[in-house]
Short mmCIF file of C-alpha atoms in Angstrom, two decimals:
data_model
loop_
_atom_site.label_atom_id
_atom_site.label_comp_id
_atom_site.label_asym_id
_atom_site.label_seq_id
_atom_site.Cartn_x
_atom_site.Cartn_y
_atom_site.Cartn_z
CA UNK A 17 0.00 0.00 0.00
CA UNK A 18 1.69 3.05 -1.20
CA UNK A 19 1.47 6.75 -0.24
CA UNK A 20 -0.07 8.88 -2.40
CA UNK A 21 -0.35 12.54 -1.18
CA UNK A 22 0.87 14.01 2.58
CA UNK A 23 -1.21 16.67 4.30
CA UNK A 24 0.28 18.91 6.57
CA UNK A 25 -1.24 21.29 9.15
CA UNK A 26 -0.17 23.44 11.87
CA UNK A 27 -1.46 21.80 15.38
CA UNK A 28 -1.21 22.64 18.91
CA UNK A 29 -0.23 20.67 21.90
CA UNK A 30 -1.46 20.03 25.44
CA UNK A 31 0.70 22.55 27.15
CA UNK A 32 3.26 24.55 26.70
CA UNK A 33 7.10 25.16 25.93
CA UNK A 34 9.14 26.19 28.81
CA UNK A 35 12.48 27.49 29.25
CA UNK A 36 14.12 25.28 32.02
CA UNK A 37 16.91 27.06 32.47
CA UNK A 38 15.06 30.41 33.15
CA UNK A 39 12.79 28.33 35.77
CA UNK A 40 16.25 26.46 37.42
CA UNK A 41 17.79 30.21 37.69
CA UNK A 42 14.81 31.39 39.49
CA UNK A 43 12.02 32.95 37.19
CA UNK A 44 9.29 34.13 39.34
CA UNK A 45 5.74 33.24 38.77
CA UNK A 46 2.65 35.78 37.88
CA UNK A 47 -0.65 33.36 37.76
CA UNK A 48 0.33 31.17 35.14
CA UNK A 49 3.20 32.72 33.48
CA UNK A 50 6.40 33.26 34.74
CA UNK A 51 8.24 36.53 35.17
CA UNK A 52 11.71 36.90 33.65
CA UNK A 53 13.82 37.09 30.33
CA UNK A 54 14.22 33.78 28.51
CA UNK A 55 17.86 32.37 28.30
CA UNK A 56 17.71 29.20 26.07
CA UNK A 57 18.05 30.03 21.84
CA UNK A 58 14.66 30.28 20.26
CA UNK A 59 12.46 31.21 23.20
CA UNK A 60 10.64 34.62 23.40
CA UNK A 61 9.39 34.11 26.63
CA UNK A 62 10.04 31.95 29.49
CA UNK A 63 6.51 29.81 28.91
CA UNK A 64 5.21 30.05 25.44
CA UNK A 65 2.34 28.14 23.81
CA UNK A 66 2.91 24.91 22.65
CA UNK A 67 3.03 23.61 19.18
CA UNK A 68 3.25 20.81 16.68
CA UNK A 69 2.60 19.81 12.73
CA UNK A 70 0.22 17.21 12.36
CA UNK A 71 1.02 14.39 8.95
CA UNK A 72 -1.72 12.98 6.85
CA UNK A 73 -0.11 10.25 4.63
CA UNK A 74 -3.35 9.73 2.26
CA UNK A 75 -2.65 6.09 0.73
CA UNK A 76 -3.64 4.81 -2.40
CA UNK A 77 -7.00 3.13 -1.03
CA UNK A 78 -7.95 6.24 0.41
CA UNK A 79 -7.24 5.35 4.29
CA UNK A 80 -5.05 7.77 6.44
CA UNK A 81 -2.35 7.25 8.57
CA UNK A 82 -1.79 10.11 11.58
CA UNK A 83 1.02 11.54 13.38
CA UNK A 84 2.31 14.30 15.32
CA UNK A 85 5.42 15.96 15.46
CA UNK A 86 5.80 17.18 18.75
CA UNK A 87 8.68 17.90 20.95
CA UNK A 88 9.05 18.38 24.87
CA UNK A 89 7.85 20.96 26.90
CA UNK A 90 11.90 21.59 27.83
CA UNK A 91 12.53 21.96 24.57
CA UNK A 92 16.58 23.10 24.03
CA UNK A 93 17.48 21.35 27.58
CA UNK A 94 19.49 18.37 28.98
CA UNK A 95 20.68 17.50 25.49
CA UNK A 96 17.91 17.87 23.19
CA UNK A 97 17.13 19.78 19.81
CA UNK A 98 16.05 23.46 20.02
CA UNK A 99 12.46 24.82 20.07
CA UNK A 100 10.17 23.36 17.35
CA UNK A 101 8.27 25.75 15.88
CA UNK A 102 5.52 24.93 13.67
CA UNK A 103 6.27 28.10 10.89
CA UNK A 104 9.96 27.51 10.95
CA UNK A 105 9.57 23.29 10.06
CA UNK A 106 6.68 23.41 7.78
CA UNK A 107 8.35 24.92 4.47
CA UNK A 108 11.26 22.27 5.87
CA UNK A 109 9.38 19.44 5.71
CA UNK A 110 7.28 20.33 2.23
CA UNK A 111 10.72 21.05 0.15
CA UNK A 112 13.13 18.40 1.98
CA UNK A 113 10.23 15.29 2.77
CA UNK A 114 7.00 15.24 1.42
CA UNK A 115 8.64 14.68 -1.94
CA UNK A 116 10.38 11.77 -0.58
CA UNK A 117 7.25 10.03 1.28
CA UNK A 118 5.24 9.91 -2.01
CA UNK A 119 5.17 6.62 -3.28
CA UNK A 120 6.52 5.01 0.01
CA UNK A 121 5.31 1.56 0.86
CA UNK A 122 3.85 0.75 3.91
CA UNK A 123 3.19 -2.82 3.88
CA UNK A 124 5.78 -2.78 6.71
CA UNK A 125 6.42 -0.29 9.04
CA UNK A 126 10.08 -1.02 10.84
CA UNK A 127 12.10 -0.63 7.12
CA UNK A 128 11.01 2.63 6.11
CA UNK A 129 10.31 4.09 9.65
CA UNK A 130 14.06 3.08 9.77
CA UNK A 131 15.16 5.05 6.89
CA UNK A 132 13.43 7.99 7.81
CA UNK A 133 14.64 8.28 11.13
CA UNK A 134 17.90 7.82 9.95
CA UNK A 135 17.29 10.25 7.25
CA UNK A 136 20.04 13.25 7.21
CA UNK A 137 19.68 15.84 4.50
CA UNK A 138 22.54 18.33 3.82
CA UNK A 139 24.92 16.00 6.72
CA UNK A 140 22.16 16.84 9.38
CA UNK A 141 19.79 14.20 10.80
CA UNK A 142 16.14 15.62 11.03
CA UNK A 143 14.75 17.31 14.10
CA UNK A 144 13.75 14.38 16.54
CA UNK A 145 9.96 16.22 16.71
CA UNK A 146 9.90 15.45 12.37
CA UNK A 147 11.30 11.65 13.16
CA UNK A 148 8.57 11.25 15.81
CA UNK A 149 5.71 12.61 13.74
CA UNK A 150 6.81 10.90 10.26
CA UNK A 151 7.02 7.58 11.76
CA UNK A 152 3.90 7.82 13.95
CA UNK A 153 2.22 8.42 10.89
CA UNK A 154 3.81 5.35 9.46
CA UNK A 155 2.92 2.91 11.91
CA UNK A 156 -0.83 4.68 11.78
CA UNK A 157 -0.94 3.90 7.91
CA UNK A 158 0.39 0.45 8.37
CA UNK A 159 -2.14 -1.05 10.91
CA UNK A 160 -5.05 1.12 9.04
CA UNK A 161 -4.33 -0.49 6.23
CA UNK A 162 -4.11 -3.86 7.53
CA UNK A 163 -7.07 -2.82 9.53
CA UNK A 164 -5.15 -4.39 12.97
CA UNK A 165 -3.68 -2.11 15.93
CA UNK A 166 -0.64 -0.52 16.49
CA UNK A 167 -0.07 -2.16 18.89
CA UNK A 168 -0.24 -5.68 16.86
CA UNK A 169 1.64 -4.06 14.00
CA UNK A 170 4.94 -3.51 16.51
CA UNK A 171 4.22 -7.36 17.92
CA UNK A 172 4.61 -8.65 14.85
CA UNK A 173 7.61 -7.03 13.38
CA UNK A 174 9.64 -6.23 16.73
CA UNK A 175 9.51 -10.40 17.38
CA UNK A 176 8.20 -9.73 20.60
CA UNK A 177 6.81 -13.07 22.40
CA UNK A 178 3.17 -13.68 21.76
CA UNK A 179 1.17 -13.79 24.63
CA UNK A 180 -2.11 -11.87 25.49
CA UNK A 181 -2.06 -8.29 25.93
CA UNK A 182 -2.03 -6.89 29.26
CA UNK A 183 -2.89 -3.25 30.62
CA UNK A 184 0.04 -1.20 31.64
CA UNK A 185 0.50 0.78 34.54
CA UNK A 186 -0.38 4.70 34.14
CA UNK A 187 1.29 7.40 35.38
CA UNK A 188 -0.31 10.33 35.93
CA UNK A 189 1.39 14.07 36.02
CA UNK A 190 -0.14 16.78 38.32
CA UNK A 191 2.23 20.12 36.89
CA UNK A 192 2.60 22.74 39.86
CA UNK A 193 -1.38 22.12 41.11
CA UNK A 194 0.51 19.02 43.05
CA UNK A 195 -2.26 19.51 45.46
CA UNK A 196 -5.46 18.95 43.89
CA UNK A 197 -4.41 17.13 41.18
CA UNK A 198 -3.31 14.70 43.20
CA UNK A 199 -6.96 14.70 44.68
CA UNK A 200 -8.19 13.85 41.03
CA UNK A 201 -5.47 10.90 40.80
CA UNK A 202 -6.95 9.08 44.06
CA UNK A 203 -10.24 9.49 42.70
CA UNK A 204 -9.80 8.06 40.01
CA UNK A 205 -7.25 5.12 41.27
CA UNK A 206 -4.14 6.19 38.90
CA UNK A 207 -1.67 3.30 39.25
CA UNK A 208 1.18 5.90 39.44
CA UNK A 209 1.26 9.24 41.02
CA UNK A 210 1.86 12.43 41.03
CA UNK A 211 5.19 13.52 39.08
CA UNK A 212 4.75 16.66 41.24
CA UNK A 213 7.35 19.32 39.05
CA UNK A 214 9.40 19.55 41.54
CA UNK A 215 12.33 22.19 39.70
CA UNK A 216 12.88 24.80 41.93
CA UNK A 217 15.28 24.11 44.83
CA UNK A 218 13.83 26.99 47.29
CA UNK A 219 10.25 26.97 46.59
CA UNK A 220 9.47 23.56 46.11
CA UNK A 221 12.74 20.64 47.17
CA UNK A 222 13.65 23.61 50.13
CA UNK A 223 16.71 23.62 51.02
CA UNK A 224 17.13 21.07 52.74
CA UNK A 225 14.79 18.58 51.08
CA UNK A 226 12.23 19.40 53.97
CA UNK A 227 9.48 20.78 51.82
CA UNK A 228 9.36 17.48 49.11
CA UNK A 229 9.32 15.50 52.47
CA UNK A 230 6.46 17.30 53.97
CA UNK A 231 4.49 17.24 50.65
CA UNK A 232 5.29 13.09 50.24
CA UNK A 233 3.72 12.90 54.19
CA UNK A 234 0.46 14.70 53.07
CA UNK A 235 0.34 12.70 49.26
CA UNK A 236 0.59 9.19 51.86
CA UNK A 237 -1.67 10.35 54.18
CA UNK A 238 -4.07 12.00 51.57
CA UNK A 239 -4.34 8.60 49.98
CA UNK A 240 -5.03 6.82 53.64
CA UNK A 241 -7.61 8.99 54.22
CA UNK A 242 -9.43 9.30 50.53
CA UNK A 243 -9.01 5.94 49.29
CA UNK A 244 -12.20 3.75 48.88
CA UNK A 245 -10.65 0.28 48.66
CA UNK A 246 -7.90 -0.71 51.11
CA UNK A 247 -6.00 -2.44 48.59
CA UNK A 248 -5.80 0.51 46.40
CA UNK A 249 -1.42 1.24 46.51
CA UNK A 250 -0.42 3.61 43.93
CA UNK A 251 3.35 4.03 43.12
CA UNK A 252 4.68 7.63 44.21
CA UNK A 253 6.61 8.84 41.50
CA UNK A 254 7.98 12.43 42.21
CA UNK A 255 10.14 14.16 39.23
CA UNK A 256 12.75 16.61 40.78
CA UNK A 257 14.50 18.02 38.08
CA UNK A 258 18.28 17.35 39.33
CA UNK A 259 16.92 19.81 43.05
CA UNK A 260 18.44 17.33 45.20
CA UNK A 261 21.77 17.22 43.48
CA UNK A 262 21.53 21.10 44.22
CA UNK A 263 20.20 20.86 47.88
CA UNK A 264 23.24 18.79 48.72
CA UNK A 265 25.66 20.25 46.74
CA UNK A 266 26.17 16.63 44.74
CA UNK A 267 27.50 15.02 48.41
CA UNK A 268 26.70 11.33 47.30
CA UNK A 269 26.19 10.12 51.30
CA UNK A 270 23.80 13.37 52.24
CA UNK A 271 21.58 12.73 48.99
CA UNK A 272 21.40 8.83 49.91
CA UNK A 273 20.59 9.89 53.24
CA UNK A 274 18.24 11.84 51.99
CA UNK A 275 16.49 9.15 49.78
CA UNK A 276 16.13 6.82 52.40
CA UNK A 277 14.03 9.17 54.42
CA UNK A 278 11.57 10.08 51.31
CA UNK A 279 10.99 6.11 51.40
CA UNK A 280 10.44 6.35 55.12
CA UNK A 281 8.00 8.97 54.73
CA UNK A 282 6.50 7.36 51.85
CA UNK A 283 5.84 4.20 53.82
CA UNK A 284 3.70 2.11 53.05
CA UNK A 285 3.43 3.43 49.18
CA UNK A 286 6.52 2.26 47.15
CA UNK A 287 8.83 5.73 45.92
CA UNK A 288 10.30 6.44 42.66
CA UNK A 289 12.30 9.39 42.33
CA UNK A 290 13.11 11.03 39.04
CA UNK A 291 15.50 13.04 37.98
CA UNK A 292 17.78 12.99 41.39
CA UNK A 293 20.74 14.67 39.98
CA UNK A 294 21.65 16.58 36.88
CA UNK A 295 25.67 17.67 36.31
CA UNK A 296 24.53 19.41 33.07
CA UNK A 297 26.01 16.40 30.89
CA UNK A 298 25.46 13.06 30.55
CA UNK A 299 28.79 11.24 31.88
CA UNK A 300 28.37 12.93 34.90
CA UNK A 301 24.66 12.39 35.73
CA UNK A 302 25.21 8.76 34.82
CA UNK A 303 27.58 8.23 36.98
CA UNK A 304 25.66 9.87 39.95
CA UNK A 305 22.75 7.69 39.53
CA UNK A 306 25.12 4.75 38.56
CA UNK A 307 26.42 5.47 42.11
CA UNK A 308 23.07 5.93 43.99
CA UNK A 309 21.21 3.03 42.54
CA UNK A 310 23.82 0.73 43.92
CA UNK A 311 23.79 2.02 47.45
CA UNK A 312 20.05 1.67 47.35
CA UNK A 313 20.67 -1.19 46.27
CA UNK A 314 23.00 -2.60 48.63
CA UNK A 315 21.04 -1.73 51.56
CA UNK A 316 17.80 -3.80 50.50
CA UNK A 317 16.34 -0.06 49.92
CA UNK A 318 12.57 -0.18 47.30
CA UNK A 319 13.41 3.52 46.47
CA UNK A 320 13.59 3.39 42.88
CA UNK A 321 16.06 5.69 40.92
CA UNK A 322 14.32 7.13 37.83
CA UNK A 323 16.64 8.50 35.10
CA UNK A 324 15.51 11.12 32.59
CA UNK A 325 17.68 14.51 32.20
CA UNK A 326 20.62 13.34 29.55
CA UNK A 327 19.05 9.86 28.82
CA UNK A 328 17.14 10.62 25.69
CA UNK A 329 18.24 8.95 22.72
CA UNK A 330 17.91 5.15 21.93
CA UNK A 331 21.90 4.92 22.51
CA UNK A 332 21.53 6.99 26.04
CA UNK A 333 18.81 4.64 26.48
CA UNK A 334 21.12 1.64 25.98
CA UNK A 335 24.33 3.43 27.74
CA UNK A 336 22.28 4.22 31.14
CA UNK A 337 20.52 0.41 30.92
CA UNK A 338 24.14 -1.02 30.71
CA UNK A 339 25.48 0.57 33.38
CA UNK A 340 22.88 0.19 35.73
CA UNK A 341 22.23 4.13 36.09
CA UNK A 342 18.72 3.94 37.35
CA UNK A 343 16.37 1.23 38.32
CA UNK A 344 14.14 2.90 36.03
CA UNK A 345 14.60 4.37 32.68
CA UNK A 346 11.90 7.01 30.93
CA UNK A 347 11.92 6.44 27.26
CA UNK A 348 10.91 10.55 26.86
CA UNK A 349 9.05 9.53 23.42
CA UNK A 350 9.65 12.44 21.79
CA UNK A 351 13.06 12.61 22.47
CA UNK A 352 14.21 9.14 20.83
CA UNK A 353 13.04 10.76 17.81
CA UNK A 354 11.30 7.68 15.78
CA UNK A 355 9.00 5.42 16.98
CA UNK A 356 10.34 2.91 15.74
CA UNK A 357 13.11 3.81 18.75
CA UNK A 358 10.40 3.72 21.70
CA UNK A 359 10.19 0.01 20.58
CA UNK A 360 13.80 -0.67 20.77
CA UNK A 361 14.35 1.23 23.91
CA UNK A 362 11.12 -0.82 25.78
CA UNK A 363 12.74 -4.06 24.52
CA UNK A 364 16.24 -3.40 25.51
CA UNK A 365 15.40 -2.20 29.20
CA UNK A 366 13.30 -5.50 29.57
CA UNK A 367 16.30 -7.74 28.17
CA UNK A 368 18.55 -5.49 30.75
CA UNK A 369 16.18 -5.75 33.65
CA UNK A 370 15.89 -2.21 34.43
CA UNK A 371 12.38 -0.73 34.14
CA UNK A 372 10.93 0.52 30.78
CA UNK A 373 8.84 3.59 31.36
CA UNK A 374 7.21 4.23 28.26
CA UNK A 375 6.68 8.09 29.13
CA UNK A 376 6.89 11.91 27.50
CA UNK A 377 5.83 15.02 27.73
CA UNK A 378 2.78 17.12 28.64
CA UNK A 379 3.60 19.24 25.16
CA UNK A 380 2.32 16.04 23.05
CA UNK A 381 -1.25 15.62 21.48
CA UNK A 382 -3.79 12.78 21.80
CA UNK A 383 -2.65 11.32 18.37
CA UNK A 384 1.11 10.90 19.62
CA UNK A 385 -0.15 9.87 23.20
CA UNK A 386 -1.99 7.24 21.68
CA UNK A 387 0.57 5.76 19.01
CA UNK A 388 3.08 5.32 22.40
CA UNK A 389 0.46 3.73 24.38
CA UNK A 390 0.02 1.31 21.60
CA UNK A 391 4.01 1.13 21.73
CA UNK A 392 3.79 0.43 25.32
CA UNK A 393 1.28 -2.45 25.57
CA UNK A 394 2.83 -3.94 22.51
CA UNK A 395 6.64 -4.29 24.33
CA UNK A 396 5.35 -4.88 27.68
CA UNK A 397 6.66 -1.48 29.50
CA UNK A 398 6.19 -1.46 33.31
CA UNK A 399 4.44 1.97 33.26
CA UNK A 400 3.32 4.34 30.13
CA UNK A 401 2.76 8.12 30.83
CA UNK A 402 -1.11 9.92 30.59
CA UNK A 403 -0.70 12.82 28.43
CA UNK A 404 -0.58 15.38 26.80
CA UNK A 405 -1.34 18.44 29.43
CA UNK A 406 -1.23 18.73 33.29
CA UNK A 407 -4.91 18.79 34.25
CA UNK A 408 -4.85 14.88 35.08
CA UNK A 409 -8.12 14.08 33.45
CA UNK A 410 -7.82 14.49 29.81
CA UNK A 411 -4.27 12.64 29.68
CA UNK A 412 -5.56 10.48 31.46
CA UNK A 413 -8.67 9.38 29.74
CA UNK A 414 -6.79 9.42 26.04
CA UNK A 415 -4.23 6.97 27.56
CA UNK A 416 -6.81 4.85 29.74
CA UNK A 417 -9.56 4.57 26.83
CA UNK A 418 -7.30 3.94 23.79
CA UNK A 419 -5.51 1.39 26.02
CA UNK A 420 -8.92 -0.40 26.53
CA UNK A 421 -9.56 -0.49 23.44
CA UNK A 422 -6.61 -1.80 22.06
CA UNK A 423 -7.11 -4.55 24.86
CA UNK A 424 -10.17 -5.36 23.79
CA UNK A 425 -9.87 -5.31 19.88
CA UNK A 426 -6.01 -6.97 19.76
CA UNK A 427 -6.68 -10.16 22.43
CA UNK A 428 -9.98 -10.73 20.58
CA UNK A 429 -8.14 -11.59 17.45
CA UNK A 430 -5.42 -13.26 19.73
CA UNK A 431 -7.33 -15.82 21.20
CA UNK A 432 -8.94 -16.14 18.21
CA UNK A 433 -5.66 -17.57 16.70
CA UNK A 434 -4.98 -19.77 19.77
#
């Protein structure tokens, strides 16, 4: 099934692009927006509305395959391309690739998902928000045309083992409402909770951790108290943005320390903590976590080590898994550029034993949300993120519903085969 035309329109995300190095150096806030001169290339202000370019590949038959070329709501930091602006990457993508995707076959999604992600043109690869949308769109146009899932579509050509397929774990993200949002996450049982935003040292970590230790206290005893089944034990999973590498001036001992009392105060919820250190490069945050994530481990500790900041390509993926830097890795979807790399990742973090968290960013859209959930259920990820946006709900229903119904459509035909 060939393509035969590409649509492309100008689309808008679920939140917003932020400049995290403004917010580390201390932007203040004014309701929503916050107060300051941006300092990372491309930004006109410190939080400016998010945006993406949505790809219709119109096949010969007349079905469609979607995707969404989004990038992170940190656009520029930690490693990863600059802003992605849809007016500057339109004209782009209609000279340099639209040309090339006519005709494309896509019987098979991993070869030419492959080539595209791979794709340089004049000795630069393309911007990891183009590889993500192209090859979303891909995959969409593959199972349409097949008329099968996404989900079934990865299955089948990433030789995972057959088996039925199982919900995943979701994680839900409050933004800076870590309050009542988290309110909205008991309500409505979310497996994994809050992410919290915690990327200020003074305001929100304090300086001394005490203020992240206060707030875990009041998410455990929130849940105690709001909870309507006993057995209802949602992971904590609290980003902090490299903050306690800052509270304690990188002293290995004092931030162990430290992350043995956020389990204690966690107890009897299981921790994850994301994000505990960043050096502003990737040797040295791997090697922090590396470091960490064996103490834990050597004192029978459950705290979980989650590592994002400078683990965002497949090969970070693969260098962090190796060494053990983390007990948990995010696959940031958007960062890994193609699709076809979430797959890879998921797969090579189960083979390693270290956790595959399929997540993101807030600054996605429900078609890209949905095309990693698939991606998720298909490689067996121990958690997958709800997104896009920070209001809980809405990321949470698009992940929740298109994973039931992927569920329910792919094991039908499954045990149909049996």
């Amino acid at each position: 099934m060939k393509i035969v035309d590409v649509l492309l329109t100008k689309s808008y995300t679920g939140f917003y692009f932020d400049d995290q190095r403004a917010i580390k150096g201390g932007a203040g806030h004014d309701g929503f927006m916050y107060v300051g001169e941006p300092v990372t290339e491309g930004f006109k202000s410190i939080r400016q509305a998010g945006e993406a370019i949505s790809v219709q590949l119109i096949l010969e038959d007349g079905t469609i395959g979607y995707g969404d070329c989004a990038a992170v709501q940190y656009s520029g930091a930690g490693g990863r391309d600059p802003l992605f602006l849809a007016s500057d990457f339109i004209p782009f993508l209609e000279k340099e690739i639209v040309p090339k995707l006519i005709g494309e076959d896509v019987s098979k999604f991993r070869p030419v998902a492959e080539k595209y992600d791979r794709m340089t043109v004049n000795g630069k690869r393309l911007h990891t928000a183009i590889r993500y949308g192209i090859t979303q769109a891909l995959l969409n146009a593959t199972a349409n045309s097949r008329r099968i899932t996404m989900a079934e579509v990865i299955r089948e050509e990433y030789d995972v083992e057959p088996g039925e397929y199982l919900p995943i774990p979701v994680f839900t993200q409050s933004g800076d409402d870590r309050y009542d949002n988290s309110d909205k996450m008991i309500i409505k049982r979310a497996d994994v909770m809050p992410h919290a935003l915690i990327n200020h040292v003074g305001t929100k970590l304090g300086e001394h951790g005490e203020i992240l230790l206060q707030y875990i206290g009041w998410l455990r005893d929130r849940v105690l108290k709001y909870r309507t089944d006993k057995n209802y034990s949602p992971v904590f999973h609290i980003d902090v943005y490299g903050t306690i590498g800052i509270a304690f001036n990188y002293d290995v001992d004092k931030m162990f320390e430290y992350l043995l009392e956020c389990e204690k105060q966690a107890a009897p919820f299981r921790i994850r903590i994301e994000g505990p250190i960043d050096t502003g490069d990737r040797e040295g945050t791997m090697n922090f976590e590396k470091i960490l994530t064996a103490k834990l481990d050597e004192v029978g500790s459950k705290l979980e080590i989650v590592a994002d900041e400078w683990c965002n390509t497949l090969e970070d993926i693969k260098y962090f898994a190796d060494n053990r830097a983390g007990h948990v890795l995010q696959i940031k979807t958007p960062d890994l550029g193609g699709v076809n790399n979430v797959a890879e990742a998921i797969l090579y973090c189960n083979e390693k034993g270290v956790g595959s968290y399929c997540g993101g960013t807030c600054n996605e859209t429900d078609v890209s949300s949905k095309t990693t959930t698939n991606i998720a259920i298909a490689c067996r990820a121990i958690q997958c993120l709800a997104k896009p946006g920070m209001g809980v709900d809405e990321g949470y229903m698009i992940v929740k519903n298109e994973m039931n119904r992927v569920l329910s459509a792919a094991n039908k035909r499954y045990n149909a085969k049996k």
